[in-house]
Amino acid sequence: MARIPQSFIDELMSRIDIVDVIDARVPLKKAGHEYKACCPFHNEKTPSFTVSQNKQFYHCFGCQANGTAIGFLMEYEHLTFPESVEELARSAGMTVPYEGTRAGDKPRQTSREADDLYALMQQADDYYRQQLREHTGRQQAVDYLKGRGLSGRIAAEFGIGYAPPGWDNLLKKLGSSAERQKQLVTTGMLIEKDDGKRYDRFRHRIMFPIRDRRGRTIAFGGRVLSDEDQPKYLNSPETPLFHKGRELYGLYEARQVLRQIPRLLVVEGYMDVVSLAQFDIRYAVATLGTATTADHLQQLFKVTSEVVFCFDGDRAGREAAWRAMENALPVMREGRQIRFLFLPEGEDPDTLVRQVGKAEFEQQVARAASFSDYLFNRLSAQNDTASIDGRANLVEQARPLLAQLPPGVYRQMMISQLAQLARIDEHRIETALSQTKPPRQRGEAGERQPDRAGERSRQPQHRRGGGQDRQPFSPVRRALARLLHNPALAPEAGDPQRLAQLEIPGIDLLVTVLETLRHHPNLTTSAVIERWRDTEYARHLEKLAAWQPEIDDEASLKHEFTAAIESLDRLRLEARYDMLMTKSNHGNLTPEEKVEIRQLSSQLFH
C-alpha cells in the first residue's frame, strides 16, 4: 500500500499553522500566548479549548481533546489520515508524495487527477438538479417526490435531482472531448460497450448524490419513477472516488445539521434517510446496497458512540441483522453501543414514521435490543437451555463469536453472561476462547492491515476523560513534558544512549525522542507527535504535550529539563552502584570495577 514519507509529514508540520487551520473552522480569540474558543467536541459555555501556535497543538481542558493539525481535521471533519494530509498539503501549496505499493494495489491517482474527477462529479450533480427544476418532463419526478411527502427544502438539502429519459443527455452536456468522456466512464457516469460506444448510466430516474465526509459528490443512486421498472435502485459502480463498502449515505448531511450526534440509525435505503429527515429525525444513514462492513462501523464510531441498526422484520432483515452483528464483533468494546430495531413485517422506516410520527418512532428506536441481548436471545432460541446438551451447544455456537471481541471489560461481561446462561464457570469459557482462533473478517473491507502513515482510516485523535497532567512527577515524564514544550532543549541532555540502560517506565520513549531530535533538530512539537501516531506511545505524548509550565520562560524551562535529566543520571549511577555492590558481596569485582565503585560512592554519597 502506498505510504506517505515521514520526511514529508515533518516538512508539512513546519509549513502549516494550526491556528489558521482551526480558525477557518472554529473562530479563535487571542488569549495571552495562545488562542481560545468553545470546544467543538463537547458542549460548553466557557471556552476551555486552547490552541498553541508555538507547539502547533490544541488541547481542551474540559473533554481532554488534543492533537495536531492533522488530528484536528481527522476528528472535526472525520477525515482519514491521508485525506487530512492531502487537505493540509493543498492549503500549503504542496503535493503529497506516495512511495511503495503492494502487489494487488491499484495505482493511486495523482492529486490533480482526483481533483478533476471530483469537479466532474460536481458538474453532474449540478446538471441533475438543474433538470429537476427545468426539464420539460420534470413534473413526473416532482409529483413522485411530493407523493413521498418530501418538501422542496429537504430535497434541496440532499441535492436530489433528475436524470431525464434518453441515452446521451449527460454525455452531450459534459462529454465535450474524448478525454472528458473517458473521465465520465472512470467515474461510472457513462457505460462503455465493447465496441467503444458510450451512453448514460442513469436515465429517467430520481437522482441521489452520494457525498463523502467532506461533502464532495463521489457517486449517485438512482430510483425509478415507477415501481414496475427495474432495477428499482441503481448505484454507481466502484470507482477511484467511490467504494461502497466504506461510504454511508446521509452521514455528511447528518454532520451538517448535528454537531453532536448521540446516535446514528442505520437504515437500508436513500428514501428512508430522506423521509426521516423530513420528520426531523436527522441521524439516519444508509449503506449503499451492501451489508454493513467493518469500514462502515469504523466510520460510524468516529462520529458517535451508539449505532442502531434498523431492519425489516422478515427473514431477509433478520439475516442482514445477523451479518451486521458478526461484522461488529471485532470493533465492540466498552464505551460503544450497538442495538437492533426490527420493524413490523411489510414496513420500512419511510412508511412507519408516516404512520406513527416522530415521537413514537424515536421511542421504538430507544427500545431497540442491545447487542448482547440480540446475540444471546438468537442463540438461546436455537438451543434448549434447560438441557445439558442444549447449553453445551449454546457455548459451542457462542465461542467463535465471543473470540472475536477485543480484550477488555465488554468482552469479560459477555463471557459472564454466557456463563450464566450455560450454568458453568467463567474460567471454563475463557479457557475455551483462548483455544479458539477467530475467523478472518471478510466483506467489503477486505483483509488488508493498516500501514504506518499509510492510506487508511485513523482512530480519532483525542481521548476523552481524565484530567490534565500538569505535574508529571517521574523524571522521565518531567523531561518529556519540557521537551515537547520546547524540542530545542534536546541537546541539553547530551548523549541519550547512556540512559538506555535504565529499567524504568518510559525511558525507551524518552531516549528515542532525544535521538530523533538529535538527528532532526528542527522538528516541531506536532511533528514529534506525528512520528508516534498509531503507536502505544501516542496517547502519552499527546497528554504530556498538553502540559503548561507555571513560569513560561526559556531559562526556567531549561533548568527544569536539565534537572530531570540529572535525576535520571543519578538513578543510572545508583543502579550501577547497586549492581557492583551485589557483585562485591560475592567477591567477584575486577580491579577496574573496584576503582569504579569507589568513584560511584564518591559521586553519590559525598
PDB file of N, CA, C and O in Angstrom, residues 358-406:
ATOM      1  N   LYS A 358     -42.983  11.139  14.565  1.00  0.00           N
ATOM      2  CA  LYS A 358     -41.610  11.214  15.065  1.00  0.00           C
ATOM      3  C   LYS A 358     -41.472  10.658  16.481  1.00  0.00           C
ATOM      4  O   LYS A 358     -40.578   9.850  16.759  1.00  0.00           O
ATOM      5  N   ALA A 359     -42.330  11.102  17.396  1.00  0.00           N
ATOM      6  CA  ALA A 359     -42.185  10.738  18.812  1.00  0.00           C
ATOM      7  C   ALA A 359     -42.243   9.227  19.002  1.00  0.00           C
ATOM      8  O   ALA A 359     -41.397   8.641  19.679  1.00  0.00           O
ATOM      9  N   GLU A 360     -43.246   8.575  18.434  1.00  0.00           N
ATOM     10  CA  GLU A 360     -43.384   7.135  18.597  1.00  0.00           C
ATOM     11  C   GLU A 360     -42.250   6.392  17.893  1.00  0.00           C
ATOM     12  O   GLU A 360     -41.735   5.389  18.411  1.00  0.00           O
ATOM     13  N   PHE A 361     -41.845   6.867  16.727  1.00  0.00           N
ATOM     14  CA  PHE A 361     -40.747   6.217  16.020  1.00  0.00           C
ATOM     15  C   PHE A 361     -39.477   6.259  16.872  1.00  0.00           C
ATOM     16  O   PHE A 361     -38.768   5.251  17.019  1.00  0.00           O
ATOM     17  N   GLU A 362     -39.182   7.408  17.457  1.00  0.00           N
ATOM     18  CA  GLU A 362     -37.965   7.532  18.265  1.00  0.00           C
ATOM     19  C   GLU A 362     -38.075   6.710  19.549  1.00  0.00           C
ATOM     20  O   GLU A 362     -37.045   6.239  20.063  1.00  0.00           O
ATOM     21  N   GLN A 363     -39.283   6.527  20.057  1.00  0.00           N
ATOM     22  CA  GLN A 363     -39.436   5.644  21.222  1.00  0.00           C
ATOM     23  C   GLN A 363     -39.095   4.208  20.854  1.00  0.00           C
ATOM     24  O   GLN A 363     -38.481   3.482  21.633  1.00  0.00           O
ATOM     25  N   GLN A 364     -39.491   3.798  19.652  1.00  0.00           N
ATOM     26  CA  GLN A 364     -39.140   2.455  19.205  1.00  0.00           C
ATOM     27  C   GLN A 364     -37.629   2.320  19.032  1.00  0.00           C
ATOM     28  O   GLN A 364     -37.052   1.277  19.345  1.00  0.00           O
ATOM     29  N   VAL A 365     -36.994   3.355  18.545  1.00  0.00           N
ATOM     30  CA  VAL A 365     -35.532   3.339  18.418  1.00  0.00           C
ATOM     31  C   VAL A 365     -34.900   3.193  19.805  1.00  0.00           C
ATOM     32  O   VAL A 365     -33.958   2.415  19.999  1.00  0.00           O
ATOM     33  N   ALA A 366     -35.434   3.929  20.778  1.00  0.00           N
ATOM     34  CA  ALA A 366     -34.880   3.879  22.141  1.00  0.00           C
ATOM     35  C   ALA A 366     -35.070   2.508  22.781  1.00  0.00           C
ATOM     36  O   ALA A 366     -34.296   2.115  23.657  1.00  0.00           O
ATOM     37  N   ARG A 367     -36.102   1.758  22.336  1.00  0.00           N
ATOM     38  CA  ARG A 367     -36.360   0.435  22.912  1.00  0.00           C
ATOM     39  C   ARG A 367     -35.660  -0.685  22.144  1.00  0.00           C
ATOM     40  O   ARG A 367     -35.882  -1.860  22.442  1.00  0.00           O
ATOM     41  N   ALA A 368     -34.839  -0.358  21.185  1.00  0.00           N
ATOM     42  CA  ALA A 368     -34.168  -1.372  20.371  1.00  0.00           C
ATOM     43  C   ALA A 368     -33.327  -2.300  21.253  1.00  0.00           C
ATOM     44  O   ALA A 368     -32.795  -1.897  22.295  1.00  0.00           O
ATOM     45  N   ALA A 369     -33.227  -3.559  20.838  1.00  0.00           N
ATOM     46  CA  ALA A 369     -32.499  -4.579  21.617  1.00  0.00           C
ATOM     47  C   ALA A 369     -31.010  -4.283  21.643  1.00  0.00           C
ATOM     48  O   ALA A 369     -30.426  -3.878  20.636  1.00  0.00           O
ATOM     49  N   SER A 370     -30.403  -4.504  22.797  1.00  0.00           N
ATOM     50  CA  SER A 370     -28.963  -4.301  22.909  1.00  0.00           C
ATOM     51  C   SER A 370     -28.212  -5.382  22.143  1.00  0.00           C
ATOM     52  O   SER A 370     -28.766  -6.430  21.788  1.00  0.00           O
ATOM     53  N   PHE A 371     -26.944  -5.138  21.900  1.00  0.00           N
ATOM     54  CA  PHE A 371     -26.098  -6.082  21.172  1.00  0.00           C
ATOM     55  C   PHE A 371     -26.066  -7.435  21.875  1.00  0.00           C
ATOM     56  O   PHE A 371     -26.255  -8.486  21.259  1.00  0.00           O
ATOM     57  N   SER A 372     -25.838  -7.411  23.182  1.00  0.00           N
ATOM     58  CA  SER A 372     -25.735  -8.666  23.934  1.00  0.00           C
ATOM     59  C   SER A 372     -27.075  -9.403  23.967  1.00  0.00           C
ATOM     60  O   SER A 372     -27.114 -10.633  23.803  1.00  0.00           O
ATOM     61  N   ASP A 373     -28.168  -8.657  24.184  1.00  0.00           N
ATOM     62  CA  ASP A 373     -29.484  -9.311  24.209  1.00  0.00           C
ATOM     63  C   ASP A 373     -29.799  -9.951  22.866  1.00  0.00           C
ATOM     64  O   ASP A 373     -30.305 -11.085  22.804  1.00  0.00           O
ATOM     65  N   TYR A 374     -29.511  -9.238  21.796  1.00  0.00           N
ATOM     66  CA  TYR A 374     -29.803  -9.780  20.472  1.00  0.00           C
ATOM     67  C   TYR A 374     -28.996 -11.046  20.224  1.00  0.00           C
ATOM     68  O   TYR A 374     -29.549 -12.069  19.780  1.00  0.00           O
ATOM     69  N   LEU A 375     -27.711 -11.019  20.520  1.00  0.00           N
ATOM     70  CA  LEU A 375     -26.855 -12.174  20.263  1.00  0.00           C
ATOM     71  C   LEU A 375     -27.306 -13.384  21.081  1.00  0.00           C
ATOM     72  O   LEU A 375     -27.525 -14.476  20.535  1.00  0.00           O
ATOM     73  N   PHE A 376     -27.468 -13.196  22.385  1.00  0.00           N
ATOM     74  CA  PHE A 376     -27.779 -14.347  23.241  1.00  0.00           C
ATOM     75  C   PHE A 376     -29.224 -14.825  23.074  1.00  0.00           C
ATOM     76  O   PHE A 376     -29.496 -16.021  23.183  1.00  0.00           O
ATOM     77  N   ASN A 377     -30.148 -13.897  22.803  1.00  0.00           N
ATOM     78  CA  ASN A 377     -31.527 -14.331  22.555  1.00  0.00           C
ATOM     79  C   ASN A 377     -31.623 -15.152  21.280  1.00  0.00           C
ATOM     80  O   ASN A 377     -32.356 -16.142  21.215  1.00  0.00           O
ATOM     81  N   ARG A 378     -30.857 -14.748  20.252  1.00  0.00           N
ATOM     82  CA  ARG A 378     -30.861 -15.501  18.989  1.00  0.00           C
ATOM     83  C   ARG A 378     -30.292 -16.904  19.202  1.00  0.00           C
ATOM     84  O   ARG A 378     -30.866 -17.893  18.747  1.00  0.00           O
ATOM     85  N   LEU A 379     -29.191 -16.999  19.927  1.00  0.00           N
ATOM     86  CA  LEU A 379     -28.578 -18.312  20.155  1.00  0.00           C
ATOM     87  C   LEU A 379     -29.432 -19.161  21.099  1.00  0.00           C
ATOM     88  O   LEU A 379     -29.561 -20.378  20.907  1.00  0.00           O
ATOM     89  N   SER A 380     -30.000 -18.531  22.122  1.00  0.00           N
ATOM     90  CA  SER A 380     -30.823 -19.290  23.075  1.00  0.00           C
ATOM     91  C   SER A 380     -32.070 -19.852  22.407  1.00  0.00           C
ATOM     92  O   SER A 380     -32.534 -20.952  22.749  1.00  0.00           O
ATOM     93  N   ALA A 381     -32.609 -19.106  21.428  1.00  0.00           N
ATOM     94  CA  ALA A 381     -33.807 -19.572  20.735  1.00  0.00           C
ATOM     95  C   ALA A 381     -33.525 -20.814  19.901  1.00  0.00           C
ATOM     96  O   ALA A 381     -34.438 -21.590  19.584  1.00  0.00           O
ATOM     97  N   GLN A 382     -32.260 -21.016  19.567  1.00  0.00           N
ATOM     98  CA  GLN A 382     -31.879 -22.171  18.748  1.00  0.00           C
ATOM     99  C   GLN A 382     -31.498 -23.386  19.587  1.00  0.00           C
ATOM    100  O   GLN A 382     -31.224 -24.458  19.037  1.00  0.00           O
ATOM    101  N   ASN A 383     -31.456 -23.229  20.913  1.00  0.00           N
ATOM    102  CA  ASN A 383     -30.998 -24.304  21.780  1.00  0.00           C
ATOM    103  C   ASN A 383     -31.909 -24.450  23.003  1.00  0.00           C
ATOM    104  O   ASN A 383     -32.435 -23.446  23.504  1.00  0.00           O
ATOM    105  N   ASP A 384     -32.038 -25.659  23.476  1.00  0.00           N
ATOM    106  CA  ASP A 384     -32.815 -25.933  24.678  1.00  0.00           C
ATOM    107  C   ASP A 384     -31.910 -25.726  25.892  1.00  0.00           C
ATOM    108  O   ASP A 384     -31.170 -26.635  26.296  1.00  0.00           O
ATOM    109  N   THR A 385     -31.937 -24.536  26.461  1.00  0.00           N
ATOM    110  CA  THR A 385     -31.033 -24.225  27.565  1.00  0.00           C
ATOM    111  C   THR A 385     -31.439 -24.917  28.864  1.00  0.00           C
ATOM    112  O   THR A 385     -30.737 -24.807  29.870  1.00  0.00           O
ATOM    113  N   ALA A 386     -32.561 -25.633  28.857  1.00  0.00           N
ATOM    114  CA  ALA A 386     -32.941 -26.406  30.039  1.00  0.00           C
ATOM    115  C   ALA A 386     -32.194 -27.737  30.089  1.00  0.00           C
ATOM    116  O   ALA A 386     -32.176 -28.406  31.126  1.00  0.00           O
ATOM    117  N   SER A 387     -31.564 -28.115  28.968  1.00  0.00           N
ATOM    118  CA  SER A 387     -30.841 -29.386  28.933  1.00  0.00           C
ATOM    119  C   SER A 387     -29.344 -29.141  28.854  1.00  0.00           C
ATOM    120  O   SER A 387     -28.883 -28.089  28.373  1.00  0.00           O
ATOM    121  N   ILE A 388     -28.587 -30.140  29.317  1.00  0.00           N
ATOM    122  CA  ILE A 388     -27.129 -30.043  29.258  1.00  0.00           C
ATOM    123  C   ILE A 388     -26.663 -29.958  27.814  1.00  0.00           C
ATOM    124  O   ILE A 388     -25.783 -29.157  27.462  1.00  0.00           O
ATOM    125  N   ASP A 389     -27.255 -30.790  26.958  1.00  0.00           N
ATOM    126  CA  ASP A 389     -26.854 -30.784  25.549  1.00  0.00           C
ATOM    127  C   ASP A 389     -27.099 -29.420  24.910  1.00  0.00           C
ATOM    128  O   ASP A 389     -26.262 -28.911  24.151  1.00  0.00           O
ATOM    129  N   GLY A 390     -28.248 -28.833  25.218  1.00  0.00           N
ATOM    130  CA  GLY A 390     -28.580 -27.534  24.641  1.00  0.00           C
ATOM    131  C   GLY A 390     -27.629 -26.449  25.113  1.00  0.00           C
ATOM    132  O   GLY A 390     -27.196 -25.593  24.324  1.00  0.00           O
ATOM    133  N   ARG A 391     -27.279 -26.478  26.413  1.00  0.00           N
ATOM    134  CA  ARG A 391     -26.368 -25.460  26.936  1.00  0.00           C
ATOM    135  C   ARG A 391     -24.964 -25.646  26.369  1.00  0.00           C
ATOM    136  O   ARG A 391     -24.257 -24.670  26.076  1.00  0.00           O
ATOM    137  N   ALA A 392     -24.554 -26.910  26.205  1.00  0.00           N
ATOM    138  CA  ALA A 392     -23.234 -27.175  25.617  1.00  0.00           C
ATOM    139  C   ALA A 392     -23.188 -26.662  24.177  1.00  0.00           C
ATOM    140  O   ALA A 392     -22.188 -26.090  23.737  1.00  0.00           O
ATOM    141  N   ASN A 393     -24.268 -26.877  23.446  1.00  0.00           N
ATOM    142  CA  ASN A 393     -24.324 -26.400  22.062  1.00  0.00           C
ATOM    143  C   ASN A 393     -24.351 -24.872  22.007  1.00  0.00           C
ATOM    144  O   ASN A 393     -23.780 -24.256  21.095  1.00  0.00           O
ATOM    145  N   LEU A 394     -25.010 -24.254  22.996  1.00  0.00           N
ATOM    146  CA  LEU A 394     -25.032 -22.797  23.085  1.00  0.00           C
ATOM    147  C   LEU A 394     -23.609 -22.249  23.219  1.00  0.00           C
ATOM    148  O   LEU A 394     -23.222 -21.299  22.525  1.00  0.00           O
ATOM    149  N   VAL A 395     -22.831 -22.851  24.112  1.00  0.00           N
ATOM    150  CA  VAL A 395     -21.449 -22.412  24.307  1.00  0.00           C
ATOM    151  C   VAL A 395     -20.642 -22.623  23.033  1.00  0.00           C
ATOM    152  O   VAL A 395     -19.846 -21.764  22.619  1.00  0.00           O
ATOM    153  N   GLU A 396     -20.856 -23.735  22.371  1.00  0.00           N
ATOM    154  CA  GLU A 396     -20.107 -24.049  21.158  1.00  0.00           C
ATOM    155  C   GLU A 396     -20.419 -23.047  20.044  1.00  0.00           C
ATOM    156  O   GLU A 396     -19.533 -22.642  19.285  1.00  0.00           O
ATOM    157  N   GLN A 397     -21.676 -22.620  19.952  1.00  0.00           N
ATOM    158  CA  GLN A 397     -22.048 -21.636  18.938  1.00  0.00           C
ATOM    159  C   GLN A 397     -21.544 -20.235  19.291  1.00  0.00           C
ATOM    160  O   GLN A 397     -21.179 -19.451  18.408  1.00  0.00           O
ATOM    161  N   ALA A 398     -21.532 -19.906  20.583  1.00  0.00           N
ATOM    162  CA  ALA A 398     -21.118 -18.572  21.018  1.00  0.00           C
ATOM    163  C   ALA A 398     -19.607 -18.404  21.015  1.00  0.00           C
ATOM    164  O   ALA A 398     -19.093 -17.290  20.863  1.00  0.00           O
ATOM    165  N   ARG A 399     -18.890 -19.531  21.179  1.00  0.00           N
ATOM    166  CA  ARG A 399     -17.429 -19.464  21.352  1.00  0.00           C
ATOM    167  C   ARG A 399     -16.716 -18.723  20.213  1.00  0.00           C
ATOM    168  O   ARG A 399     -15.948 -17.794  20.475  1.00  0.00           O
ATOM    169  N   PRO A 400     -16.926 -19.073  18.944  1.00  0.00           N
ATOM    170  CA  PRO A 400     -16.209 -18.349  17.883  1.00  0.00           C
ATOM    171  C   PRO A 400     -16.647 -16.896  17.733  1.00  0.00           C
ATOM    172  O   PRO A 400     -15.894 -16.083  17.209  1.00  0.00           O
ATOM    173  N   LEU A 401     -17.854 -16.580  18.203  1.00  0.00           N
ATOM    174  CA  LEU A 401     -18.315 -15.199  18.137  1.00  0.00           C
ATOM    175  C   LEU A 401     -17.629 -14.352  19.200  1.00  0.00           C
ATOM    176  O   LEU A 401     -17.061 -13.293  18.898  1.00  0.00           O
ATOM    177  N   LEU A 402     -17.659 -14.815  20.444  1.00  0.00           N
ATOM    178  CA  LEU A 402     -17.047 -14.057  21.529  1.00  0.00           C
ATOM    179  C   LEU A 402     -15.538 -13.964  21.372  1.00  0.00           C
ATOM    180  O   LEU A 402     -14.915 -13.006  21.860  1.00  0.00           O
ATOM    181  N   ALA A 403     -14.942 -14.933  20.693  1.00  0.00           N
ATOM    182  CA  ALA A 403     -13.487 -14.899  20.484  1.00  0.00           C
ATOM    183  C   ALA A 403     -13.073 -13.717  19.623  1.00  0.00           C
ATOM    184  O   ALA A 403     -11.913 -13.300  19.642  1.00  0.00           O
ATOM    185  N   GLN A 404     -14.025 -13.169  18.862  1.00  0.00           N
ATOM    186  CA  GLN A 404     -13.699 -12.028  18.004  1.00  0.00           C
ATOM    187  C   GLN A 404     -13.755 -10.702  18.744  1.00  0.00           C
ATOM    188  O   GLN A 404     -13.291  -9.679  18.228  1.00  0.00           O
ATOM    189  N   LEU A 405     -14.332 -10.686  19.939  1.00  0.00           N
ATOM    190  CA  LEU A 405     -14.391  -9.448  20.711  1.00  0.00           C
ATOM    191  C   LEU A 405     -12.995  -9.053  21.176  1.00  0.00           C
ATOM    192  O   LEU A 405     -12.223  -9.898  21.624  1.00  0.00           O
ATOM    193  N   PRO A 406     -12.641  -7.766  21.092  1.00  0.00           N
ATOM    194  CA  PRO A 406     -11.332  -7.342  21.585  1.00  0.00           C
ATOM    195  C   PRO A 406     -11.253  -7.471  23.104  1.00  0.00           C
ATOM    196  O   PRO A 406     -12.279  -7.382  23.790  1.00  0.00           O
TER     197      PRO A 406
END
